[in-house]
XYZ file of C-alpha atoms in Angstrom:
485
model
C 8.033 22.495 -55.878
C 8.639 19.104 -57.157
C 10.445 18.313 -60.263
C 10.109 21.459 -62.664
C 10.383 19.433 -65.797
C 8.940 16.536 -64.164
C 5.192 17.157 -66.132
C 7.157 16.856 -69.244
C 9.599 14.116 -68.502
C 7.143 11.525 -67.345
C 3.056 11.788 -69.135
C 1.735 8.713 -67.943
C -0.281 8.439 -64.995
C 0.595 5.497 -63.401
C -1.530 4.433 -60.163
C -1.612 1.843 -57.976
C -1.588 -1.550 -58.407
C -4.164 -3.667 -57.554
C -4.426 -7.344 -57.005
C -5.153 -10.194 -59.543
C -9.108 -10.930 -59.777
C -8.827 -14.221 -59.916
C -6.817 -14.561 -56.053
C -8.613 -10.926 -53.830
C -11.913 -12.149 -54.635
C -10.917 -15.894 -52.269
C -10.085 -13.471 -49.609
C -10.979 -9.548 -47.887
C -7.609 -8.038 -47.750
C -7.165 -4.817 -49.836
C -7.684 -4.441 -53.217
C -3.915 -2.073 -53.397
C -0.482 -3.356 -54.035
C 1.356 -0.716 -52.578
C 2.765 2.011 -55.143
C 7.095 1.234 -55.818
C 9.084 3.995 -54.477
C 10.218 5.306 -57.787
C 7.037 4.779 -59.657
C 6.039 7.259 -57.040
C 8.307 9.557 -56.843
C 8.305 10.388 -60.540
C 4.769 10.500 -60.028
C 4.332 12.905 -57.234
C 7.156 14.806 -59.963
C 4.557 15.890 -62.122
C 3.276 18.238 -60.409
C 4.005 20.971 -61.888
C 4.685 25.200 -60.828
C 1.398 25.645 -61.895
C 0.814 29.182 -59.835
C -2.527 28.515 -58.818
C -2.800 25.153 -57.145
C -6.199 24.972 -57.564
C -5.900 21.247 -55.913
C -6.124 23.318 -52.744
C -9.867 24.150 -53.611
C -10.552 20.574 -55.624
C -10.278 19.256 -51.813
C -12.063 20.855 -48.948
C -9.660 20.066 -46.313
C -7.349 22.761 -48.170
C -4.508 20.091 -48.263
C -1.717 21.714 -49.406
C -1.387 18.756 -52.220
C 1.696 21.304 -54.060
C 4.122 20.548 -50.689
C 4.363 17.120 -49.834
C 4.325 16.261 -53.431
C 7.895 18.011 -53.426
C 8.521 16.377 -50.158
C 8.110 12.697 -51.239
C 9.735 13.734 -55.008
C 12.681 14.833 -52.832
C 12.150 12.238 -50.884
C 11.780 13.724 -46.915
C 8.729 11.193 -45.514
C 9.177 13.036 -42.295
C 8.522 16.178 -43.431
C 5.301 14.990 -45.836
C 3.063 13.366 -42.759
C 3.834 17.019 -41.366
C 2.829 18.591 -44.191
C -0.449 16.553 -44.308
C -1.378 16.382 -41.250
C -1.273 19.809 -40.278
C -4.723 19.820 -43.034
C -6.392 16.282 -42.331
C -6.497 14.473 -39.131
C -7.080 11.169 -40.684
C -5.169 10.148 -44.572
C -4.877 6.981 -44.167
C -8.894 7.141 -44.823
C -9.337 9.537 -47.494
C -5.818 7.997 -49.187
C -8.285 5.065 -49.903
C -11.830 6.297 -49.118
C -12.117 9.878 -51.311
C -13.305 10.127 -54.694
C -10.287 12.159 -54.710
C -11.980 15.442 -55.994
C -8.934 17.051 -55.575
C -7.484 15.243 -58.761
C -9.971 16.462 -60.755
C -9.088 20.531 -60.457
C -5.331 19.575 -61.103
C -3.988 22.458 -63.306
C -1.607 19.383 -65.117
C -5.191 17.730 -65.618
C -6.203 20.341 -68.002
C -3.850 18.235 -71.302
C -2.292 15.724 -69.183
C -3.010 13.009 -66.954
C -3.874 14.513 -63.641
C -1.327 13.928 -60.770
C -1.812 10.390 -58.772
C -2.381 12.955 -55.682
C -4.134 11.203 -53.980
C -1.998 8.005 -54.243
C 0.939 9.865 -52.927
C -1.511 11.089 -49.928
C -1.706 7.037 -49.086
C 2.313 6.193 -49.665
C 2.830 8.839 -46.749
C 0.812 7.638 -44.294
C 1.287 4.394 -44.657
C 5.537 5.152 -44.541
C 4.835 7.292 -41.590
C 2.550 4.640 -39.941
C 5.571 1.890 -40.908
C 8.221 3.974 -38.997
C 7.029 5.036 -35.985
C 6.296 8.985 -37.085
C 2.430 9.508 -35.694
C 2.724 9.819 -32.523
C 0.057 10.867 -29.955
C -0.595 14.551 -29.605
C -1.861 15.276 -25.838
C -2.113 18.914 -24.983
C -0.223 20.572 -22.280
C -2.717 21.753 -20.377
C -6.927 20.973 -20.043
C -9.259 23.667 -20.079
C -12.004 22.873 -17.789
C -14.008 21.792 -19.916
C -15.748 19.337 -21.068
C -17.890 18.387 -24.417
C -19.384 15.412 -25.514
C -19.041 14.216 -29.216
C -21.831 11.878 -30.480
C -20.589 9.733 -33.540
C -17.929 8.055 -34.351
C -17.651 8.387 -37.575
C -14.587 10.849 -39.462
C -16.807 14.149 -38.940
C -16.613 12.458 -35.213
C -13.879 12.023 -34.432
C -12.121 14.496 -36.605
C -13.825 17.100 -34.512
C -12.853 14.546 -30.668
C -9.345 14.605 -31.940
C -9.108 18.790 -32.712
C -10.860 19.821 -29.313
C -8.714 16.974 -27.139
C -5.556 18.287 -28.653
C -6.440 21.832 -27.257
C -6.914 20.857 -23.298
C -11.045 20.024 -23.131
C -12.347 16.320 -21.996
C -13.913 14.465 -25.249
C -16.018 12.423 -24.627
C -16.869 10.263 -27.862
C -20.230 7.550 -27.582
C -21.705 5.324 -29.937
C -24.120 2.796 -29.939
C -21.817 0.338 -31.913
C -19.628 -2.551 -29.549
C -17.054 -0.651 -31.777
C -15.432 2.694 -32.558
C -15.879 3.850 -36.423
C -19.401 3.860 -37.598
C -19.612 3.155 -41.393
C -15.454 3.072 -41.454
C -15.920 -0.046 -39.356
C -18.621 -1.418 -39.767
C -20.215 0.120 -43.448
C -16.692 -0.192 -45.431
C -15.513 -3.194 -46.784
C -12.003 -4.808 -45.543
C -11.383 -4.764 -49.636
C -11.453 -1.289 -49.445
C -9.751 -0.562 -46.247
C -8.582 -3.145 -43.329
C -9.827 -2.286 -40.311
C -6.569 -1.601 -38.668
C -6.041 1.325 -40.242
C -8.965 2.633 -37.935
C -7.317 0.895 -34.385
C -4.222 2.152 -34.886
C -5.889 5.743 -35.147
C -7.982 5.196 -31.809
C -4.842 3.707 -30.568
C -3.579 7.950 -30.867
C -6.660 8.797 -30.044
C -6.739 7.284 -26.371
C -3.177 8.735 -26.327
C -3.618 11.892 -26.291
C -7.216 11.582 -23.901
C -9.945 11.498 -25.721
C -12.440 8.997 -24.108
C -14.196 6.201 -26.262
C -18.083 5.410 -24.571
C -19.413 2.071 -26.998
C -22.565 0.441 -26.829
C -24.708 3.589 -25.990
C -27.697 4.578 -28.027
C -27.488 8.878 -26.607
C -31.630 9.320 -26.992
C -32.688 6.156 -24.655
C -29.814 4.822 -22.590
C -28.577 8.111 -21.915
C -30.789 11.107 -23.019
C -29.722 13.911 -24.837
C -30.908 16.566 -22.200
C -28.634 14.322 -19.494
C -25.980 14.844 -21.541
C -26.364 18.893 -21.973
C -26.533 19.265 -18.088
C -23.162 16.844 -18.214
C -21.436 18.793 -20.856
C -20.346 22.086 -21.674
C -20.662 21.435 -25.063
C -22.293 18.346 -27.967
C -22.004 17.528 -31.604
C -23.828 15.781 -33.075
C -21.780 13.367 -36.098
C -24.227 10.989 -36.081
C -24.902 10.582 -40.181
C -27.094 10.747 -42.344
C -28.350 6.843 -42.301
C -31.899 6.472 -43.050
C -31.647 4.505 -46.373
C -33.708 5.703 -49.173
C -36.268 2.932 -49.494
C -38.227 1.971 -53.025
C -42.375 1.232 -51.634
C -42.913 -1.218 -54.952
C -45.343 -3.471 -55.274
C -43.744 -6.535 -53.714
C -41.105 -4.755 -51.396
C -42.309 -6.659 -48.661
C -40.734 -9.870 -50.660
C -38.030 -12.229 -48.480
C -35.466 -11.429 -50.024
C -35.437 -7.240 -50.410
C -33.405 -5.907 -48.345
C -31.342 -2.419 -47.519
C -28.132 -2.222 -48.337
C -26.129 -1.648 -44.974
C -28.302 -4.707 -43.801
C -26.241 -6.834 -46.140
C -22.879 -4.896 -45.664
C -22.536 -4.626 -41.460
C -23.021 -8.488 -41.249
C -20.999 -9.003 -44.145
C -18.057 -7.083 -41.745
C -18.975 -8.417 -38.611
C -18.064 -11.707 -40.041
C -14.848 -10.962 -41.740
C -14.059 -9.517 -38.061
C -15.278 -13.370 -36.035
C -18.492 -12.549 -34.820
C -21.579 -14.239 -35.977
C -24.627 -12.032 -35.709
C -27.763 -12.936 -36.507
C -28.700 -11.214 -39.310
C -25.903 -12.632 -41.403
C -26.786 -13.081 -45.814
C -24.730 -15.343 -47.326
C -25.040 -14.663 -51.606
C -23.603 -18.146 -51.874
C -25.030 -19.341 -54.977
C -28.030 -16.841 -55.566
C -28.545 -14.462 -58.309
C -28.194 -10.291 -56.355
C -29.439 -7.199 -58.307
C -28.241 -4.075 -56.837
C -30.583 -0.833 -57.456
C -27.861 1.979 -57.331
C -24.305 2.621 -58.918
C -22.490 4.562 -56.306
C -19.741 3.253 -54.103
C -22.145 2.029 -51.497
C -23.505 -0.763 -54.417
C -20.038 -1.031 -55.550
C -19.405 -2.209 -51.888
C -22.181 -4.709 -52.479
C -20.640 -5.846 -55.304
C -17.717 -6.547 -54.224
C -18.677 -8.304 -51.017
C -21.387 -10.878 -53.744
C -18.499 -11.482 -54.865
C -16.621 -13.129 -51.618
C -20.050 -15.124 -51.468
C -19.851 -16.484 -54.654
C -23.049 -15.289 -55.168
C -24.149 -17.401 -58.321
C -24.318 -13.719 -60.506
C -24.448 -10.004 -59.473
C -26.325 -6.957 -62.143
C -26.270 -3.505 -61.235
C -29.537 -1.578 -61.684
C -28.754 2.258 -62.770
C -32.272 4.667 -63.636
C -30.039 7.295 -65.507
C -27.670 6.892 -68.404
C -24.447 6.111 -68.363
C -21.553 9.051 -67.182
C -19.846 9.539 -69.781
C -16.035 8.562 -70.245
C -14.598 12.269 -70.365
C -15.658 15.923 -68.991
C -19.461 17.145 -70.181
C -19.648 20.244 -71.635
C -21.862 21.813 -68.547
C -18.397 19.990 -66.311
C -15.404 22.157 -67.221
C -12.432 22.284 -65.519
C -11.394 22.366 -62.140
C -15.463 21.018 -61.028
C -15.993 17.587 -59.676
C -17.140 15.703 -63.084
C -19.480 12.839 -63.429
C -17.850 10.370 -64.976
C -18.363 6.103 -65.448
C -15.538 4.786 -63.133
C -14.871 0.837 -63.193
C -14.001 0.330 -59.290
C -12.320 -2.931 -58.195
C -15.780 -3.923 -57.391
C -16.844 -3.896 -62.048
C -13.065 -6.078 -61.920
C -14.246 -8.642 -60.798
C -17.446 -9.908 -62.413
C -20.919 -8.415 -62.714
C -23.444 -6.189 -65.692
C -23.656 -3.048 -64.849
C -27.879 -1.787 -66.611
C -28.002 1.320 -66.434
C -31.526 3.588 -68.289
C -33.103 0.720 -66.211
C -35.921 1.447 -63.865
C -37.664 -0.933 -61.714
C -41.625 -1.838 -61.639
C -42.131 -4.280 -59.516
C -40.427 -7.002 -56.914
C -41.750 -10.104 -58.088
C -41.729 -13.732 -55.977
C -43.491 -16.669 -55.285
C -45.147 -17.665 -51.685
C -43.729 -15.018 -50.063
C -39.550 -15.257 -51.148
C -38.416 -12.859 -54.429
C -37.613 -14.791 -57.404
C -37.184 -11.909 -59.685
C -36.962 -8.258 -60.179
C -39.246 -6.439 -63.047
C -37.493 -3.701 -64.947
C -38.813 -1.403 -67.947
C -36.758 0.683 -69.855
C -35.901 4.393 -68.867
C -37.547 7.954 -71.225
C -37.749 10.608 -69.301
C -41.325 12.541 -69.963
C -41.526 16.016 -68.946
C -38.314 16.376 -67.103
C -39.575 12.718 -65.507
C -37.392 9.358 -65.765
C -40.477 6.729 -66.017
C -40.796 3.070 -67.138
C -41.474 2.558 -70.390
C -44.768 0.885 -71.685
C -43.744 -2.382 -73.093
C -40.405 -2.823 -72.837
C -40.904 -5.101 -69.457
C -38.427 -7.846 -68.365
C -38.217 -9.944 -65.526
C -34.155 -10.538 -64.329
C -34.024 -13.704 -61.848
C -33.062 -12.322 -58.590
C -33.294 -14.714 -55.269
C -31.440 -11.062 -52.886
C -32.142 -7.512 -54.086
C -30.022 -4.477 -52.389
C -31.290 -0.921 -52.311
C -28.206 1.024 -52.170
C -29.970 4.594 -52.834
C -28.476 6.537 -50.995
C -29.520 8.255 -47.566
C -32.215 10.939 -46.904
C -31.233 12.079 -43.595
C -30.065 11.612 -39.722
C -32.361 9.604 -37.123
C -34.725 12.294 -36.247
C -35.825 9.955 -33.038
C -34.528 11.441 -29.870
C -33.210 14.696 -31.259
C -36.146 16.104 -32.210
C -38.349 16.034 -28.503
C -34.766 16.120 -26.692
C -33.158 18.526 -27.855
C -35.380 21.201 -29.892
C -32.957 20.757 -32.451
C -34.380 21.813 -35.831
C -34.515 19.651 -39.886
C -34.215 21.229 -42.511
C -36.441 20.362 -45.524
C -33.463 17.640 -47.062
C -34.029 16.467 -43.098
C -30.608 17.507 -41.892
C -30.421 18.967 -38.428
C -30.440 22.905 -38.552
C -27.621 25.035 -38.035
C -25.987 28.303 -38.309
C -22.973 29.423 -39.646
C -21.015 28.297 -37.091
C -22.506 24.909 -36.612
C -24.462 25.534 -34.225
C -28.374 23.827 -33.520
C -31.053 25.815 -32.739
C -30.113 24.768 -28.720
C -27.187 26.688 -27.929
C -24.419 24.329 -27.002
C -25.367 21.836 -29.356
C -23.514 21.684 -32.558
C -23.660 19.531 -35.486
C -21.324 17.926 -37.988
C -21.194 15.649 -41.011
C -23.531 14.046 -42.892
C -26.125 14.477 -39.978
C -26.337 17.992 -41.110
C -24.958 18.529 -44.162
C -26.857 15.432 -45.793
C -25.212 12.097 -47.051
C -21.341 13.278 -48.519
C -17.483 12.424 -49.038
C -15.066 11.339 -45.833
C -13.129 14.569 -46.567
C -16.007 16.632 -46.281
C -17.054 14.653 -43.195
C -13.229 15.132 -42.078
C -13.211 18.953 -42.558
C -16.664 19.821 -40.873
C -15.439 18.011 -37.562
C -11.938 20.393 -37.805
C -14.606 23.352 -39.028
C -17.485 22.389 -35.765
C -13.934 21.653 -33.718
C -13.025 25.415 -34.436
C -16.668 26.565 -33.821
C -17.127 24.439 -29.931
C -14.007 25.897 -28.842
C -14.530 29.400 -29.693
C -17.820 28.825 -28.187
C -15.994 27.301 -25.250
C -13.144 29.887 -24.617
C -13.909 32.980 -26.168
C -11.574 32.876 -29.160
C -10.181 29.583 -30.743
C -6.021 28.531 -32.724
C -8.107 25.715 -34.264
C -8.323 26.249 -38.474
C -11.212 26.116 -39.966
C -11.527 25.094 -43.655
C -14.664 24.428 -43.859
C -18.367 26.659 -43.231
C -21.854 24.725 -43.656
C -23.052 26.921 -46.814
C -19.368 25.833 -48.176
C -17.753 28.647 -47.749
C -14.550 28.991 -45.770
C -14.952 30.815 -42.265
C -12.310 34.119 -42.615
C -12.009 34.911 -38.888
C -13.747 32.218 -35.929
């Protein structure tokens, strides 16, 4: 354990400092600065000898949090990264992008601010990269078995790395021109610079994982061809079908899905010149949806120097503290101020979008009304309508599931009622030898769940190919741990 009296001596929770708003909105560099070493050690030392570390159950990966907190407090960084990598392939991603359900489960959080687990995690991996402690782990021997992983997001890459390390020949197929999925083109650089993806890919290449970019499985190569060519196939294409809002004016010029804005913007930051780039400079921007993707749109619009940025959410503003129906150690829904919200803009709750209004086919405003609750339904309240000026609207309303094109016809895989690829308790679809992991089978979820499912699916694939496996399986499709594979 860390300092036995640390949580008594250091009661204040100190998180990573953020760069000043006027400075950071002028570039696309990461918002956060590195934590001072002494402060980091004292924060890690707040991890208490709680007996039952509920942070383990809060983390889908089962990260050994008390162990690496202790090692950071003792200034044993090389040992800390070994313990962190034992359960997490990509802590540099989760340490930047995960909402940290582990912190919501921290025992110290019952009556004090929780340990800064996420901050300690990212510091461990950043120090490891800086000191050359992250090295390739190629297999000692090859099994002769081949696996195709379709999709290069966190689930696909986690599955690919695990399967490569036990000796299978793995090829990752990605329809974009670069590997990374939404990590590459969906997440803005101010949240995670792409160096964090590239240097991990270098490790994977050195281990033997092969990458096939610019290949759309289902058209450029069929799923049936993959099934004939490989001993197993893993579907890790994500839940990429956006939820639409079919109200009057939806077809006006200026109404876009959030990803239609974020992806080209990220390409521009990467030095490319996409044809469909949307520039919000000098425009009034309205974002529908208050989640992480909406916050990404806010931060991007600020850096484009938009005239105004307004976020509309149909529901109530979440509470500042845990509600009674979300007791510790559950992950509560709380009102949060992300870095993008600090940078400006207006957040409006209980706002029902009624209509997109415009002139000559172009968007000029959004008609909204107050939300009222009738028989459990959220409806616009008559007589409260008003129009918000808008040149651009970005729909950030979540995703409805995986893209069925090709999978349904060529794999004969079934879909469940939520639009996800159906699977059994060992991640296999209704077609033998074809597995699914991450958002494609789970639905839209957290990056930490994607990595956990990628690792668990890899264990299931390895057992299918070899009869047994030594790979850990942190979660099952039912969210319960797989005891034996």
